[in-house]
Tab-separated table of C-alpha atoms in Angstrom:
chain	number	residue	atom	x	y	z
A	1	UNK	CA	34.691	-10.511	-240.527
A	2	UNK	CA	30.984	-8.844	-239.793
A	3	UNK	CA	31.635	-5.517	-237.734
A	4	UNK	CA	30.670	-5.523	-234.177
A	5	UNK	CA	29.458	-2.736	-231.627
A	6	UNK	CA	32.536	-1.214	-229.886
A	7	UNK	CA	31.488	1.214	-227.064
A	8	UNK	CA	33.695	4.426	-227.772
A	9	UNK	CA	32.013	6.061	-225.197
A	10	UNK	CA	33.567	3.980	-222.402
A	11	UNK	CA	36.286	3.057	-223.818
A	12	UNK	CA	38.829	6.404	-223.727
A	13	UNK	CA	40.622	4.528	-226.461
A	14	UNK	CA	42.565	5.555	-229.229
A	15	UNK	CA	40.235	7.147	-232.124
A	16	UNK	CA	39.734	4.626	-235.166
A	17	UNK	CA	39.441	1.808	-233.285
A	18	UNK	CA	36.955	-1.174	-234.614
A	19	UNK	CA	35.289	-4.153	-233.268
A	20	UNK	CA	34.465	-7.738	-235.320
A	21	UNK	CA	32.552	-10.530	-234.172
A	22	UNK	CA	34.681	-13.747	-234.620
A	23	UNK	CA	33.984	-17.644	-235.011
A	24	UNK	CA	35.586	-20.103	-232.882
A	25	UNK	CA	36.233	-23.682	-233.918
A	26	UNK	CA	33.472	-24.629	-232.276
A	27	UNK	CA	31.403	-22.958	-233.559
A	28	UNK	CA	30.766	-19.454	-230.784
A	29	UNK	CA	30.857	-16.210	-231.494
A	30	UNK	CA	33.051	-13.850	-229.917
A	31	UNK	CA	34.468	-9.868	-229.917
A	32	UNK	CA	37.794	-8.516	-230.796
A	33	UNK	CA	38.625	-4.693	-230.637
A	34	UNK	CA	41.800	-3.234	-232.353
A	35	UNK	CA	43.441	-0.124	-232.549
A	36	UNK	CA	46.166	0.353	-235.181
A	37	UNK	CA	48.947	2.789	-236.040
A	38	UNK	CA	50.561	4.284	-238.891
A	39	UNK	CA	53.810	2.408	-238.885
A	40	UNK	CA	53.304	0.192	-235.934
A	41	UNK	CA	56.212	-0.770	-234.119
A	42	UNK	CA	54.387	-4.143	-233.369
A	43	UNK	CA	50.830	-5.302	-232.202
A	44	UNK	CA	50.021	-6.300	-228.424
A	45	UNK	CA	47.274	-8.970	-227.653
A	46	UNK	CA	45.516	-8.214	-224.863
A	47	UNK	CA	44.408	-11.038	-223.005
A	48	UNK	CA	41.673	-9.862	-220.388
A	49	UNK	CA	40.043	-11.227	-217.201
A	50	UNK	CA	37.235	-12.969	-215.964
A	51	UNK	CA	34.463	-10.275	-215.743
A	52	UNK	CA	36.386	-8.228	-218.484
A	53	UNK	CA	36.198	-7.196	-221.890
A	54	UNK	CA	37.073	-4.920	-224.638
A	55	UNK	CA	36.643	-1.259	-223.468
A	56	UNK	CA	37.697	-2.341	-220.199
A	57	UNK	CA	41.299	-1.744	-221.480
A	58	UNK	CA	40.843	1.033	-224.240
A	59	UNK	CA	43.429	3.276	-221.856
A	60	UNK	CA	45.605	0.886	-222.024
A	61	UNK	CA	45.286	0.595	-225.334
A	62	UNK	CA	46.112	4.513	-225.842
A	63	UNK	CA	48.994	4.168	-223.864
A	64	UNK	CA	50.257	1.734	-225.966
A	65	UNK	CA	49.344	4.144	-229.104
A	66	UNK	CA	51.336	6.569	-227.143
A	67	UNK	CA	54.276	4.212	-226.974
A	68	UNK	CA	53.897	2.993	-231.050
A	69	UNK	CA	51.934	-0.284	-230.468
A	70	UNK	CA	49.177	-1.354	-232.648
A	71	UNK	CA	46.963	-3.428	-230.260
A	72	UNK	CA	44.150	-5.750	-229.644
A	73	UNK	CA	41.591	-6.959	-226.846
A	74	UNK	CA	39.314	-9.962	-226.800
A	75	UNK	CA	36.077	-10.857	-225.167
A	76	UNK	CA	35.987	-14.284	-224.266
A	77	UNK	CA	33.599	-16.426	-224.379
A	78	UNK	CA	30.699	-16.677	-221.920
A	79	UNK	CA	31.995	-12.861	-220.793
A	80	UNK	CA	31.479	-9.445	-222.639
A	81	UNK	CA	29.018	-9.178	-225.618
A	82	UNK	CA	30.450	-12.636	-226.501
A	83	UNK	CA	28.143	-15.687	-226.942
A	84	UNK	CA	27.010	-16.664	-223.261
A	85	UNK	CA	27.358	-20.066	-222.464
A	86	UNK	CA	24.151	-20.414	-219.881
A	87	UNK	CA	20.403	-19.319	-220.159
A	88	UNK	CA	21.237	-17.170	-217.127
A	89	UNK	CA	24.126	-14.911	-218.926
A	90	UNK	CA	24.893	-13.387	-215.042
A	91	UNK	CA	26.853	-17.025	-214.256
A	92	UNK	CA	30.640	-16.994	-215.746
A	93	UNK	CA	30.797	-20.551	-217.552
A	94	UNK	CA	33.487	-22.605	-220.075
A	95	UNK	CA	32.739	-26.545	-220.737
A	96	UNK	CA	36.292	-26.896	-220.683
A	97	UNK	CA	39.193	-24.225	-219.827
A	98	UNK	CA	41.199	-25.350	-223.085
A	99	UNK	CA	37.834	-23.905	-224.610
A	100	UNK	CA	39.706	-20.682	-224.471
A	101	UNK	CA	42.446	-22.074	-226.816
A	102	UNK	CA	39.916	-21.717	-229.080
A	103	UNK	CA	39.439	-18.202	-228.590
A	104	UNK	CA	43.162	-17.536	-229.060
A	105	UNK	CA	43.477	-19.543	-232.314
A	106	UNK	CA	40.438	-17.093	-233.348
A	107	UNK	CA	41.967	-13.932	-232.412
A	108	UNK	CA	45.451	-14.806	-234.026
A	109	UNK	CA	43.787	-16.337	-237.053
A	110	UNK	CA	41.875	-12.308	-237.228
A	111	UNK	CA	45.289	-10.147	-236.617
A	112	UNK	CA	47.065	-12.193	-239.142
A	113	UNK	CA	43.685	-11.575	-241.732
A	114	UNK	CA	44.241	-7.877	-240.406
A	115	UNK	CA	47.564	-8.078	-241.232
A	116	UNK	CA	48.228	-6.094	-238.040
A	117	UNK	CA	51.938	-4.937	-237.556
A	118	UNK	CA	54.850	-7.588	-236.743
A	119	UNK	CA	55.806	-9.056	-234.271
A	120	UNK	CA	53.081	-9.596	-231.568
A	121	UNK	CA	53.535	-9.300	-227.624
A	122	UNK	CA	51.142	-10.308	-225.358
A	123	UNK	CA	49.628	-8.768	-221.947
A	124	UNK	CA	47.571	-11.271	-219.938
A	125	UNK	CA	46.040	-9.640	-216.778
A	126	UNK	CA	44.665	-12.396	-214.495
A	127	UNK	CA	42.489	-14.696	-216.334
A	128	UNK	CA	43.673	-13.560	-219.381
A	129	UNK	CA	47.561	-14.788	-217.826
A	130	UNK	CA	46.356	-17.986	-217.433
A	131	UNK	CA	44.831	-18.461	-220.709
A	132	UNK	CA	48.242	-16.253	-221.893
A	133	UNK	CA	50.807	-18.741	-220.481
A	134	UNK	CA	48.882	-22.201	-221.901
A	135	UNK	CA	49.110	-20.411	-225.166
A	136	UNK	CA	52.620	-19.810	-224.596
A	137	UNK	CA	53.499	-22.887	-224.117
A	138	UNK	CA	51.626	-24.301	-226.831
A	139	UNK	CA	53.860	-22.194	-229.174
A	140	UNK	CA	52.075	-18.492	-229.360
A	141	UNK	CA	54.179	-16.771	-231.356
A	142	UNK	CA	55.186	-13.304	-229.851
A	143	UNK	CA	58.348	-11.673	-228.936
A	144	UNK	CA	57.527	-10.853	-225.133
A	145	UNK	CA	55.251	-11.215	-222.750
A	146	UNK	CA	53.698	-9.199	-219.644
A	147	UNK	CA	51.335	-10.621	-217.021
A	148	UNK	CA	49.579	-8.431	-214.575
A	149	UNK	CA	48.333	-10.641	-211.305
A	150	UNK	CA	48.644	-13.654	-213.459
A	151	UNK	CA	45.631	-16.429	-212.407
A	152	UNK	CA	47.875	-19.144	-211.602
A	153	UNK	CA	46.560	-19.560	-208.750
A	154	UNK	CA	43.479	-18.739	-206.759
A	155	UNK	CA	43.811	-17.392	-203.283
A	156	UNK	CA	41.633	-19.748	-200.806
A	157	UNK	CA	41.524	-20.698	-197.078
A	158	UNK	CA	43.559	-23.746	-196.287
A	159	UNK	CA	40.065	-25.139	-195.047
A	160	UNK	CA	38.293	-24.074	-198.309
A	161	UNK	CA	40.923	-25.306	-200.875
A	162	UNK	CA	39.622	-29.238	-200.462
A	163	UNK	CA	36.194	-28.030	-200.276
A	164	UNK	CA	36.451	-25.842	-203.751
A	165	UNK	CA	37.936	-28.871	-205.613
A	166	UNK	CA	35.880	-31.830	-203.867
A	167	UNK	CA	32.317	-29.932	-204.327
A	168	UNK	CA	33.642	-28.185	-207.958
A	169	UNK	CA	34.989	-31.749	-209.067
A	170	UNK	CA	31.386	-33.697	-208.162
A	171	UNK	CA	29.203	-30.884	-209.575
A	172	UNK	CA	29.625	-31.982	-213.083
A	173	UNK	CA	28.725	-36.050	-212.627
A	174	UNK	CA	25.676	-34.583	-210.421
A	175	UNK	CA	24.455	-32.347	-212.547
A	176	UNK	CA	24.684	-29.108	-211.132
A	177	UNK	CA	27.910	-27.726	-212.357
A	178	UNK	CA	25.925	-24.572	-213.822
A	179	UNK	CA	25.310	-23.409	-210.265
A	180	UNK	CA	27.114	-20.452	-208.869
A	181	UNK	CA	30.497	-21.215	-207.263
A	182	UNK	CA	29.920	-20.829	-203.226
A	183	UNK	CA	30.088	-17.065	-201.948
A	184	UNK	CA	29.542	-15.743	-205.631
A	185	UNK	CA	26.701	-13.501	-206.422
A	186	UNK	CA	25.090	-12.809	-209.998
A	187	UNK	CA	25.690	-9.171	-209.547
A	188	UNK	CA	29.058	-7.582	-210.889
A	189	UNK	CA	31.393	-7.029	-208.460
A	190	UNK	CA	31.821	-3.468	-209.214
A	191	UNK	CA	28.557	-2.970	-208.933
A	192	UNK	CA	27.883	-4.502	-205.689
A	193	UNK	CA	30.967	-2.942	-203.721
A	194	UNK	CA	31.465	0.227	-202.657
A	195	UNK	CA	35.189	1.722	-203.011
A	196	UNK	CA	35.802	1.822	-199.382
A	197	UNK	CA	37.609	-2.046	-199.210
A	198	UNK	CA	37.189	-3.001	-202.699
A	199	UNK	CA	40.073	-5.463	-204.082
A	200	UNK	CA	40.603	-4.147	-207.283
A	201	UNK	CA	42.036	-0.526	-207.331
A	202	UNK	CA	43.687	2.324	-205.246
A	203	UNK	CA	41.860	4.857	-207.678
A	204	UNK	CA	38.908	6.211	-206.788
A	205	UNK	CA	37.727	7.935	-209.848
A	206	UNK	CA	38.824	4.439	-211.821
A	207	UNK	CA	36.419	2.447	-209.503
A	208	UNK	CA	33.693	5.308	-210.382
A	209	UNK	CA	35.053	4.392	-214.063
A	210	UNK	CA	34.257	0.721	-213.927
A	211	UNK	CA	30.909	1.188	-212.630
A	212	UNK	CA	29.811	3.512	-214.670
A	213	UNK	CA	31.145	1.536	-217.603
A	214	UNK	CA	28.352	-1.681	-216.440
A	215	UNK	CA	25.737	1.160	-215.901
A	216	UNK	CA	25.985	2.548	-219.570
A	217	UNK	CA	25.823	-0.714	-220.955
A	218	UNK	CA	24.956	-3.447	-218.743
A	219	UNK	CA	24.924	-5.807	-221.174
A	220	UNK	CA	28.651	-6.055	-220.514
A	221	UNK	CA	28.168	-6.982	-216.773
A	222	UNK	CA	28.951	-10.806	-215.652
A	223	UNK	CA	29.060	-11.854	-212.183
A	224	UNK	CA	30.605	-14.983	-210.450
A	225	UNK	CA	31.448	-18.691	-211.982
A	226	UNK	CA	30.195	-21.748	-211.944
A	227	UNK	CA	31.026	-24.469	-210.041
A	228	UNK	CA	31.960	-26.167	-213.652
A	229	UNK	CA	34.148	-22.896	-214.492
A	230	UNK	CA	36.207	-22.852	-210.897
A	231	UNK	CA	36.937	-27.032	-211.592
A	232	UNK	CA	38.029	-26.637	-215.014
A	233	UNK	CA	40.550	-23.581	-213.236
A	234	UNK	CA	41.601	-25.301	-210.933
A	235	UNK	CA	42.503	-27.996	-213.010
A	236	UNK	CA	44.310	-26.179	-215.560
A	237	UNK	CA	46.031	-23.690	-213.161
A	238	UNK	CA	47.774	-27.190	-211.333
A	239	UNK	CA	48.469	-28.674	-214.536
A	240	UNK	CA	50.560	-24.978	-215.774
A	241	UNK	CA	51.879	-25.151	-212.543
A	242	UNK	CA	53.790	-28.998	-213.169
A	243	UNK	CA	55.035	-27.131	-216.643
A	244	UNK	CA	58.606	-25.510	-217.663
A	245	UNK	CA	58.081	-21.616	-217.875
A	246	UNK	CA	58.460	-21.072	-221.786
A	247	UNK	CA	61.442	-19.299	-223.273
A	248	UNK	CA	61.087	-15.606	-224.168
A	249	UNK	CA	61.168	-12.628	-222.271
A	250	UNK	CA	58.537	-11.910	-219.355
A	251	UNK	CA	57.613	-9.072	-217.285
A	252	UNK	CA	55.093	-10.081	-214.371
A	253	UNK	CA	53.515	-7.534	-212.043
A	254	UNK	CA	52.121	-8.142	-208.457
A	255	UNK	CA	50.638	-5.880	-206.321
A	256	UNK	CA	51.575	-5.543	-202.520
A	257	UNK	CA	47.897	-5.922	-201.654
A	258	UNK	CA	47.010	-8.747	-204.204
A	259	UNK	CA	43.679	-10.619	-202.463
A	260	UNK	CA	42.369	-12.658	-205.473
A	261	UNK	CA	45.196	-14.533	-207.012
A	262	UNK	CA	47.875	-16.309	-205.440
A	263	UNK	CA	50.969	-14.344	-204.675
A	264	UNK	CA	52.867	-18.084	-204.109
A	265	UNK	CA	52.175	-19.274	-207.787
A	266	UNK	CA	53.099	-16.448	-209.350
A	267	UNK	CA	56.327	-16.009	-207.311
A	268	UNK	CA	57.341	-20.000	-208.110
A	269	UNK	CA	56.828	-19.705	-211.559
A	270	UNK	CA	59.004	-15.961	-211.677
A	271	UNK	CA	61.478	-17.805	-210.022
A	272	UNK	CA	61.943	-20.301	-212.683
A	273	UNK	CA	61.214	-18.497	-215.673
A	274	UNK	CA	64.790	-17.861	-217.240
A	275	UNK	CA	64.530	-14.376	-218.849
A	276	UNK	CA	61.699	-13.262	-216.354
A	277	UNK	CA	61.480	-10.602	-213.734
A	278	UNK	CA	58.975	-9.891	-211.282
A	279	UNK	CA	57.978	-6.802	-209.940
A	280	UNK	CA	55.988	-6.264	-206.844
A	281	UNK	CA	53.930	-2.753	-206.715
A	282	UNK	CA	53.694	-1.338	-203.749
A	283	UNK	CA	49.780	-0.918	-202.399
A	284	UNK	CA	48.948	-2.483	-205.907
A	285	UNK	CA	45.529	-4.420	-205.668
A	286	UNK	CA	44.352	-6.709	-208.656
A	287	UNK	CA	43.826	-4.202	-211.223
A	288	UNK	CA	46.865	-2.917	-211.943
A	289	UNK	CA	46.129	-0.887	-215.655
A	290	UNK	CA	43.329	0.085	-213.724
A	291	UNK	CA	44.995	1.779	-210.424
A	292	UNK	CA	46.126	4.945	-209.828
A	293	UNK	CA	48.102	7.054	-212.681
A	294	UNK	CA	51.657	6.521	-210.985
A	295	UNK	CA	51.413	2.763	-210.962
A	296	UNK	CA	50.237	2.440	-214.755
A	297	UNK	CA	52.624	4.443	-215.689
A	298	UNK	CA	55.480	2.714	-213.532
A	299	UNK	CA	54.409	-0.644	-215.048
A	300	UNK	CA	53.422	1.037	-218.931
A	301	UNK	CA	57.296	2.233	-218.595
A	302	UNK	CA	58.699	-1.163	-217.515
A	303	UNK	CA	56.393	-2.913	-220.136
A	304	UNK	CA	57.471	-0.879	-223.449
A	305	UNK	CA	60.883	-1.071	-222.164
A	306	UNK	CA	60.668	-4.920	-222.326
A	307	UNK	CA	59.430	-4.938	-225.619
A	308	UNK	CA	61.529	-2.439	-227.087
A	309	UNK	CA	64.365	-4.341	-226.289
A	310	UNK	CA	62.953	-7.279	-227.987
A	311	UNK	CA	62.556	-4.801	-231.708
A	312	UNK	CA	66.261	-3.751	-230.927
A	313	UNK	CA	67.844	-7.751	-230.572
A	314	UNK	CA	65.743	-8.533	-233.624
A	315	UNK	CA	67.427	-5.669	-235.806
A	316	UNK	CA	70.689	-6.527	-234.254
């Protein structure tokens, strides 16, 4: 696979790390980062958000060094340095949210061409859960899973909720589907909110962080969806919702002060995922990896622990 830029100098990752561009079935390009280890315990995907990409997580990634993981992180398509699906590359788009299947069949298709370490475990952090679980369920094959503020489900006035699927679901027969979703901006979130009220982090030198990250290279920035991108959500995240959890070990983390998912979805599906736990942090926002050092760690901890246990049962 051709090498790709990876930013080391946002990233705080592990040293060695390397970045490839990828082709999807359909013929996009996309960006996977991984970090490896001399005698690898295992590998963890890292599925990110919307907005997100590969750097975004290189501390998580050293963590997870730390700990004796190999790992790897994915821009998706339309996000990242990734292939853009709209002439204005500001406006988060997918044709089709099973799209990102694609993606996933590309990424494992790479670690297994790597030969990165056995087994795999996945972390999904909001979009990234969403696309995570699907994949689960369609038979991605790792040992455990953690989700931090999952996507399944968006968090909407009871008044907006019709109005999001009835304008989102005509946008597409009328043409303007590639419009912003209403209330979005083209500007990055980060970069458009101050700290003072933002919904991602406690931390204030992790906000400063993710801002400077877009400043250094703003070709990384992305800012709101498209009407066609919130459908094909909403969509999907009803359709995992109707599904049986699948049947492996899971570790889900919700913050106390979660205001862009849905605390409800995620709580349903914890409650009927045999072998799951959930964990609510206290005065945890969205970004979890990305909070203060106390509540990585506490969910860092919980997370190798899960996993862990999975390399012990397997050499039992």
């Amino acid at each position: 696979m051709p090498d790709a830029p990876l930013y080391d100098d946002i990233a705080d990752a592990p040293a060695g790390g390397h970045a490839s561009w990828l082709k999807t079935a359909d013929g996009l390009r996309i960006r996977v980062g991984h970090w490896t280890k001399d005698d690898a315990k295992g590998t963890v995907l890292i599925f990110p958000g919307r907005t997100e990409f590969v750097e975004k997580y290189g501390q998580t990634a050293k963590a997870l060094h730390d700990h004796g993981y190999a790992s790897l992180a994915v821009d998706w398509r339309g996000q990242g340095i990734a292939d853009r699906l709209l002439p204005n590359p500001a406006i988060g788009h997918v044709g089709d949210f099973s799209d990102y299947q694609k993606d996933v069949d590309a990424v494992i298709a790479h670690a297994k061409a790597l030969d990165l370490p056995r087994p795999y475990f996945l972390i999904g952090h909001s979009m990234g859960g969403c696309i995570g679980l699907r994949a689960l369920i369609d038979g991605l094959d790792v040992k455990a899973a953690m989700f931090s503020a999952p996507m399944w489900g968006i968090q909407m006035s009871t008044a907006l909720r019709p109005v999001a699927w009835g304008l989102s679901a005509v946008s597409t027969p009328l043409g303007f589907d590639q419009s912003l979703a209403p209330g979005q901006f083209e500007e990055s979130y980060v970069l458009r909110a101050g700290f003072e009220g933002n919904t991602l982090t406690n931390d204030p030198a992790m906000f400063k962080k993710l801002r400077t990250q877009l400043k250094k290279h703003p070709e990384l920035a992305l800012g709101g969806p498209s009407l066609r991108w919130l459908n094909t959500s909403l969509r999907e995240m009803h359709n995992l919702s109707l599904a049986p959890a699948p049947d492996l070990p899971c570790i889900t983390f919700l913050g106390s002060d979660e205001a862009i998912v849905d605390p409800g979805r995620i709580q349903s599906r914890m409650r009927e995922w045999s072998g799951g736990a959930l964990h609510t942090i206290a005065k945890g926002q969205h970004e979890m990896l990305m909070d203060a050092p106390r509540i990585r760690k506490t969910i860092i901890d919980q997370t190798i622990a899960l996993f862990d246990s999975q390399l012990v049962s397997q050499a039992a």
